[in-house]
């Protein structure tokens, strides 16, 4: 095997283990980085990175991080926060440095393990059986790892939605039925057994955006699709009172927090975190409080009930509190630029990437989808792999090699004979 070929299985390995515990995901990231260094072709990868629109935003983000580290105050959490901040940049750069073939291999691993996990969920709730401990977060709520898995399922659901919408646009509605069944099924999974309101919110926002991208030049079809989506959503809320209850609970928690209530609630803690972290940034808007400074300031400002928290459930506020507005804006530019790059590509590859990057942006805004390695090592990498394929501007169908060549030959043989 040539050295250049060892990166492909390493990229696929990362895709395969995104649902596994974070230690395994760290191992896959380290393995991919090492194989890239050993395989050679670093000049080609560097040239690819320099030509990528995300290059300078990532460089600016990392450079400002190290400037704040050099001249800012240090804390007990400085080391861990610096590591996670740098890890975010490296994850993006590694995904952007992949060749198209390597990105396809990573995507194969992700979609394959997602399909197997969907079968696991169906079997678990159909017949019931003991689940291997590392996979418990796939079938039930288990801390932040289940949130990570729910967000990954949201990416799969949005991928199915993009494919289904494309079939409708091609006047093949029957072929779209399995895609929408998968979309609805995964929507139920992320809302109920995995209990991730972040994932539900992401899907509710992403699907209309995907429709707008598909029919942005066909107003009548766009209006019809959005109306149909609103009807399906309303029916879903009516038929799933548990989901409706979760939405109502979230609204109630915010109202009670605004009135001064302090209790263990998902959106209560977010309310206080967002408010107090915003005040941190306002106090030091240029340089922030230093890498690792959020925790100390939170202990001084936040309610004592939430003192054990080490991140504000918003990645942009987190970096803003530690590095000021330049850090916040540089990270925000990275994520918005990723969404914009996907939006500019008008075909399915663009829509796939648009959905994935937008889910990552939303999750980073209402959760620590980049700061928390349990989420960020999986979701961020997969979203950037989707984007990497969408950046193949000279390739009209960068996803065409997703299926192995021997499978595609079987599919195309009848067409060739005809």
Short mmCIF file of C-alpha atoms in Angstrom, two decimals, residues 67-398:
data_model
loop_
_atom_site.label_atom_id
_atom_site.label_comp_id
_atom_site.label_asym_id
_atom_site.label_seq_id
_atom_site.Cartn_x
_atom_site.Cartn_y
_atom_site.Cartn_z
CA UNK A 67 -1.90 36.44 21.71
CA UNK A 68 -4.38 36.39 24.58
CA UNK A 69 -2.48 33.46 26.08
CA UNK A 70 0.81 35.35 25.86
CA UNK A 71 -0.35 38.69 27.27
CA UNK A 72 -3.48 37.79 29.25
CA UNK A 73 -4.01 36.46 32.74
CA UNK A 74 -3.61 32.73 33.44
CA UNK A 75 -5.89 30.49 35.53
CA UNK A 76 -6.05 26.85 36.66
CA UNK A 77 -8.30 26.16 33.64
CA UNK A 78 -6.00 27.90 31.15
CA UNK A 79 -4.37 24.68 29.93
CA UNK A 80 -7.60 22.77 29.28
CA UNK A 81 -9.33 25.75 27.66
CA UNK A 82 -6.33 26.42 25.43
CA UNK A 83 -6.32 22.78 24.37
CA UNK A 84 -10.01 22.84 23.44
CA UNK A 85 -9.66 26.16 21.63
CA UNK A 86 -6.77 24.89 19.52
CA UNK A 87 -8.53 21.55 18.97
CA UNK A 88 -11.44 23.39 17.33
CA UNK A 89 -9.11 25.00 14.80
CA UNK A 90 -7.20 21.77 14.13
CA UNK A 91 -10.42 19.80 13.58
CA UNK A 92 -11.53 22.27 10.93
CA UNK A 93 -8.12 22.33 9.25
CA UNK A 94 -7.81 18.54 9.16
CA UNK A 95 -11.21 18.22 7.49
CA UNK A 96 -10.38 20.95 4.98
CA UNK A 97 -7.02 19.30 4.19
CA UNK A 98 -8.66 16.05 3.06
CA UNK A 99 -8.73 15.14 -0.60
CA UNK A 100 -12.12 14.46 -2.14
CA UNK A 101 -11.51 10.70 -1.95
CA UNK A 102 -10.50 10.90 1.71
CA UNK A 103 -13.58 12.96 2.53
CA UNK A 104 -15.73 10.35 0.77
CA UNK A 105 -14.17 7.63 2.93
CA UNK A 106 -14.94 9.64 6.09
CA UNK A 107 -18.49 10.10 4.89
CA UNK A 108 -18.84 6.38 4.17
CA UNK A 109 -17.83 5.58 7.73
CA UNK A 110 -20.27 8.10 9.19
CA UNK A 111 -23.31 7.06 7.14
CA UNK A 112 -22.55 3.36 7.60
CA UNK A 113 -22.38 3.57 11.39
CA UNK A 114 -25.42 5.86 11.44
CA UNK A 115 -27.41 3.22 9.51
CA UNK A 116 -26.27 0.47 11.89
CA UNK A 117 -27.19 2.59 14.89
CA UNK A 118 -30.64 3.26 13.46
CA UNK A 119 -31.14 -0.50 13.21
CA UNK A 120 -29.91 -0.81 16.81
CA UNK A 121 -32.48 1.72 18.00
CA UNK A 122 -35.29 -0.02 16.14
CA UNK A 123 -34.32 -3.41 17.55
CA UNK A 124 -33.85 -2.07 21.08
CA UNK A 125 -37.29 -0.51 21.28
CA UNK A 126 -38.96 -3.36 19.41
CA UNK A 127 -37.71 -6.32 21.45
CA UNK A 128 -35.49 -4.87 24.20
CA UNK A 129 -32.08 -6.27 25.18
CA UNK A 130 -29.00 -5.17 27.16
CA UNK A 131 -26.98 -2.59 25.25
CA UNK A 132 -23.19 -2.50 25.30
CA UNK A 133 -22.20 0.35 27.62
CA UNK A 134 -20.37 2.49 24.98
CA UNK A 135 -23.54 2.44 22.86
CA UNK A 136 -26.05 3.33 25.58
CA UNK A 137 -25.94 6.99 24.53
CA UNK A 138 -27.24 5.91 21.10
CA UNK A 139 -30.52 4.53 22.42
CA UNK A 140 -31.16 6.65 25.53
CA UNK A 141 -30.24 9.91 27.22
CA UNK A 142 -26.73 9.68 28.73
CA UNK A 143 -25.32 13.14 29.36
CA UNK A 144 -23.68 15.21 26.64
CA UNK A 145 -22.76 12.17 24.56
CA UNK A 146 -26.42 11.51 23.84
CA UNK A 147 -26.74 15.17 22.77
CA UNK A 148 -23.82 14.61 20.41
CA UNK A 149 -25.45 11.50 18.97
CA UNK A 150 -28.78 13.30 18.61
CA UNK A 151 -27.09 16.09 16.64
CA UNK A 152 -25.41 13.53 14.40
CA UNK A 153 -28.79 11.90 13.79
CA UNK A 154 -30.08 15.37 12.92
CA UNK A 155 -27.39 15.61 10.25
CA UNK A 156 -28.51 12.23 8.88
CA UNK A 157 -32.16 13.34 9.00
CA UNK A 158 -31.37 16.56 7.14
CA UNK A 159 -29.37 14.57 4.57
CA UNK A 160 -32.44 12.39 4.00
CA UNK A 161 -34.59 15.51 3.72
CA UNK A 162 -32.30 17.00 1.07
CA UNK A 163 -32.44 13.79 -0.95
CA UNK A 164 -36.22 13.52 -0.59
CA UNK A 165 -36.81 17.13 -1.60
CA UNK A 166 -34.60 16.59 -4.66
CA UNK A 167 -36.79 13.63 -5.68
CA UNK A 168 -39.90 15.77 -5.39
CA UNK A 169 -38.24 18.46 -7.48
CA UNK A 170 -37.44 15.77 -10.06
CA UNK A 171 -41.13 14.73 -10.09
CA UNK A 172 -40.41 11.39 -8.43
CA UNK A 173 -42.45 11.70 -5.20
CA UNK A 174 -42.63 7.96 -4.51
CA UNK A 175 -38.83 7.78 -4.22
CA UNK A 176 -39.00 10.53 -1.60
CA UNK A 177 -41.21 8.55 0.78
CA UNK A 178 -38.40 6.50 2.44
CA UNK A 179 -36.38 9.68 2.95
CA UNK A 180 -39.20 11.46 4.73
CA UNK A 181 -40.02 8.38 6.80
CA UNK A 182 -36.39 8.39 7.94
CA UNK A 183 -36.59 12.14 8.63
CA UNK A 184 -39.69 11.77 10.80
CA UNK A 185 -38.34 8.68 12.55
CA UNK A 186 -35.06 10.35 13.48
CA UNK A 187 -36.98 13.45 14.54
CA UNK A 188 -38.85 11.31 17.06
CA UNK A 189 -35.60 9.67 18.21
CA UNK A 190 -33.82 12.96 18.95
CA UNK A 191 -36.90 14.40 20.66
CA UNK A 192 -37.91 11.48 22.89
CA UNK A 193 -35.37 8.79 23.82
CA UNK A 194 -32.35 11.08 23.36
CA UNK A 195 -34.24 14.14 24.67
CA UNK A 196 -32.25 16.77 22.79
CA UNK A 197 -34.12 20.03 22.37
CA UNK A 198 -31.03 21.40 20.63
CA UNK A 199 -31.41 18.77 17.90
CA UNK A 200 -35.15 19.35 17.56
CA UNK A 201 -34.55 23.09 17.25
CA UNK A 202 -31.84 22.50 14.66
CA UNK A 203 -34.13 20.34 12.52
CA UNK A 204 -37.01 22.81 12.79
CA UNK A 205 -34.76 25.59 11.50
CA UNK A 206 -32.70 23.65 8.96
CA UNK A 207 -35.47 21.94 6.97
CA UNK A 208 -37.12 25.24 5.90
CA UNK A 209 -33.69 26.63 4.95
CA UNK A 210 -33.05 23.57 2.80
CA UNK A 211 -36.41 24.11 1.09
CA UNK A 212 -35.52 27.75 0.44
CA UNK A 213 -32.20 26.67 -1.06
CA UNK A 214 -33.91 24.12 -3.31
CA UNK A 215 -36.68 26.41 -4.58
CA UNK A 216 -35.23 29.90 -4.10
CA UNK A 217 -35.95 30.62 -7.77
CA UNK A 218 -39.42 29.00 -7.74
CA UNK A 219 -41.63 30.94 -5.34
CA UNK A 220 -44.78 28.83 -5.78
CA UNK A 221 -42.99 25.56 -5.00
CA UNK A 222 -41.22 27.18 -2.06
CA UNK A 223 -44.47 28.44 -0.51
CA UNK A 224 -46.11 25.04 -1.03
CA UNK A 225 -43.18 23.23 0.61
CA UNK A 226 -43.12 25.56 3.61
CA UNK A 227 -46.90 25.29 4.11
CA UNK A 228 -46.71 21.50 3.89
CA UNK A 229 -43.84 21.48 6.38
CA UNK A 230 -45.80 23.65 8.81
CA UNK A 231 -48.78 21.27 8.56
CA UNK A 232 -46.56 18.24 9.21
CA UNK A 233 -44.93 19.98 12.16
CA UNK A 234 -48.29 20.92 13.63
CA UNK A 235 -49.53 17.37 13.24
CA UNK A 236 -46.36 16.08 14.87
CA UNK A 237 -46.81 18.33 17.88
CA UNK A 238 -50.44 17.24 18.15
CA UNK A 239 -49.68 13.53 17.87
CA UNK A 240 -46.62 13.66 20.16
CA UNK A 241 -47.68 15.36 23.39
CA UNK A 242 -44.24 14.57 24.88
CA UNK A 243 -42.60 16.79 22.28
CA UNK A 244 -45.15 19.53 22.81
CA UNK A 245 -44.52 19.30 26.56
CA UNK A 246 -40.77 19.75 26.04
CA UNK A 247 -41.34 22.91 24.01
CA UNK A 248 -43.76 24.29 26.58
CA UNK A 249 -41.36 23.45 29.40
CA UNK A 250 -38.55 25.32 27.69
CA UNK A 251 -40.68 28.45 27.26
CA UNK A 252 -41.86 28.23 30.86
CA UNK A 253 -38.29 27.90 32.15
CA UNK A 254 -37.20 31.05 30.34
CA UNK A 255 -40.18 33.00 31.70
CA UNK A 256 -39.47 31.86 35.26
CA UNK A 257 -35.76 32.67 34.95
CA UNK A 258 -36.60 36.18 33.75
CA UNK A 259 -38.72 36.55 36.87
CA UNK A 260 -35.71 35.67 39.04
CA UNK A 261 -36.27 31.94 39.66
CA UNK A 262 -33.18 29.74 40.08
CA UNK A 263 -33.55 25.98 39.69
CA UNK A 264 -32.05 23.10 37.74
CA UNK A 265 -33.55 23.65 34.32
CA UNK A 266 -31.97 23.38 30.88
CA UNK A 267 -33.00 26.86 29.77
CA UNK A 268 -32.81 28.42 33.24
CA UNK A 269 -29.07 27.83 33.40
CA UNK A 270 -28.71 29.07 29.83
CA UNK A 271 -30.54 32.27 30.70
CA UNK A 272 -28.15 33.11 33.53
CA UNK A 273 -25.09 31.95 31.61
CA UNK A 274 -25.88 34.05 28.57
CA UNK A 275 -26.68 37.12 30.66
CA UNK A 276 -23.63 36.92 32.91
CA UNK A 277 -21.24 35.94 30.10
CA UNK A 278 -22.50 38.89 28.07
CA UNK A 279 -21.61 41.13 31.02
CA UNK A 280 -18.14 39.57 31.13
CA UNK A 281 -17.59 40.53 27.50
CA UNK A 282 -19.00 44.02 28.08
CA UNK A 283 -16.53 44.57 30.93
CA UNK A 284 -13.50 43.61 28.78
CA UNK A 285 -14.59 43.75 25.14
CA UNK A 286 -11.13 43.87 23.53
CA UNK A 287 -8.95 41.34 25.36
CA UNK A 288 -11.40 39.36 27.46
CA UNK A 289 -10.50 37.86 30.83
CA UNK A 290 -7.79 35.54 29.50
CA UNK A 291 -7.79 31.91 28.38
CA UNK A 292 -9.54 29.93 31.11
CA UNK A 293 -11.01 33.05 32.72
CA UNK A 294 -14.67 32.24 32.14
CA UNK A 295 -14.89 29.77 35.04
CA UNK A 296 -13.49 32.17 37.62
CA UNK A 297 -15.79 34.96 36.50
CA UNK A 298 -18.76 32.61 36.48
CA UNK A 299 -18.08 31.63 40.08
CA UNK A 300 -18.14 35.32 40.99
CA UNK A 301 -21.21 36.28 38.97
CA UNK A 302 -23.38 33.21 38.47
CA UNK A 303 -25.85 31.58 40.87
CA UNK A 304 -24.19 29.23 43.37
CA UNK A 305 -26.52 26.43 42.26
CA UNK A 306 -24.72 26.31 38.89
CA UNK A 307 -21.17 26.77 40.19
CA UNK A 308 -20.00 23.38 38.86
CA UNK A 309 -20.49 24.47 35.21
CA UNK A 310 -17.32 25.00 33.18
CA UNK A 311 -18.75 26.40 29.94
CA UNK A 312 -21.61 28.78 29.07
CA UNK A 313 -23.45 26.53 26.58
CA UNK A 314 -22.56 28.94 23.78
CA UNK A 315 -19.19 28.64 22.06
CA UNK A 316 -19.13 32.22 20.83
CA UNK A 317 -19.81 33.67 24.28
CA UNK A 318 -17.19 31.30 25.71
CA UNK A 319 -14.40 32.54 23.46
CA UNK A 320 -15.68 36.11 23.75
CA UNK A 321 -15.42 36.05 27.54
CA UNK A 322 -11.86 34.75 27.33
CA UNK A 323 -10.55 36.62 24.28
CA UNK A 324 -12.91 39.53 23.82
CA UNK A 325 -14.89 40.47 20.74
CA UNK A 326 -12.01 39.64 18.32
CA UNK A 327 -12.13 36.01 19.50
CA UNK A 328 -15.92 35.89 19.37
CA UNK A 329 -16.08 37.40 15.89
CA UNK A 330 -13.30 35.25 14.46
CA UNK A 331 -15.03 32.03 15.55
CA UNK A 332 -18.40 33.33 14.38
CA UNK A 333 -16.92 34.25 10.99
CA UNK A 334 -15.59 30.70 10.62
CA UNK A 335 -19.01 29.13 11.15
CA UNK A 336 -20.96 31.72 9.16
CA UNK A 337 -18.46 31.47 6.30
CA UNK A 338 -18.90 27.69 6.30
CA UNK A 339 -22.68 28.09 5.99
CA UNK A 340 -22.24 30.74 3.28
CA UNK A 341 -19.88 28.56 1.27
CA UNK A 342 -22.49 25.80 1.31
CA UNK A 343 -25.30 28.22 0.43
CA UNK A 344 -23.47 29.47 -2.65
CA UNK A 345 -23.40 26.00 -4.21
CA UNK A 346 -26.87 25.53 -5.76
CA UNK A 347 -26.94 21.73 -6.10
CA UNK A 348 -27.48 18.81 -3.70
CA UNK A 349 -23.87 18.83 -2.51
CA UNK A 350 -24.39 22.42 -1.43
CA UNK A 351 -27.65 21.56 0.35
CA UNK A 352 -26.09 18.63 2.17
CA UNK A 353 -23.31 20.90 3.43
CA UNK A 354 -25.73 23.74 4.17
CA UNK A 355 -27.79 21.52 6.46
CA UNK A 356 -24.76 20.04 8.25
CA UNK A 357 -22.94 23.34 8.80
CA UNK A 358 -26.12 25.12 9.86
CA UNK A 359 -26.81 22.41 12.44
CA UNK A 360 -23.27 22.91 13.77
CA UNK A 361 -23.80 26.68 13.92
CA UNK A 362 -27.13 26.36 15.74
CA UNK A 363 -25.75 23.80 18.19
CA UNK A 364 -22.76 26.06 18.90
CA UNK A 365 -25.16 28.91 19.65
CA UNK A 366 -27.35 27.08 22.18
CA UNK A 367 -24.89 24.45 23.40
CA UNK A 368 -21.14 23.88 23.58
CA UNK A 369 -21.03 22.00 20.31
CA UNK A 370 -17.38 22.91 19.71
CA UNK A 371 -16.00 23.48 23.23
CA UNK A 372 -17.31 20.13 24.51
CA UNK A 373 -15.14 17.46 22.89
CA UNK A 374 -17.92 14.87 23.30
CA UNK A 375 -19.89 16.89 20.74
CA UNK A 376 -17.24 18.87 18.90
CA UNK A 377 -14.95 16.03 17.88
CA UNK A 378 -17.87 14.40 16.07
CA UNK A 379 -20.31 17.04 14.84
CA UNK A 380 -17.74 19.63 13.81
CA UNK A 381 -15.66 17.11 11.87
CA UNK A 382 -18.66 15.64 10.04
CA UNK A 383 -20.05 19.09 9.19
CA UNK A 384 -16.69 20.13 7.78
CA UNK A 385 -16.40 16.92 5.76
CA UNK A 386 -19.78 17.75 4.19
CA UNK A 387 -18.47 21.24 3.45
CA UNK A 388 -15.19 19.90 2.07
CA UNK A 389 -17.11 17.95 -0.58
CA UNK A 390 -19.25 20.98 -1.41
CA UNK A 391 -16.05 22.94 -2.07
CA UNK A 392 -15.18 20.69 -5.03
CA UNK A 393 -16.31 23.38 -7.44
CA UNK A 394 -15.08 21.64 -10.58
CA UNK A 395 -16.91 18.43 -9.69
CA UNK A 396 -20.63 18.43 -10.56
CA UNK A 397 -21.28 15.45 -8.27
CA UNK A 398 -18.68 15.12 -5.48
#
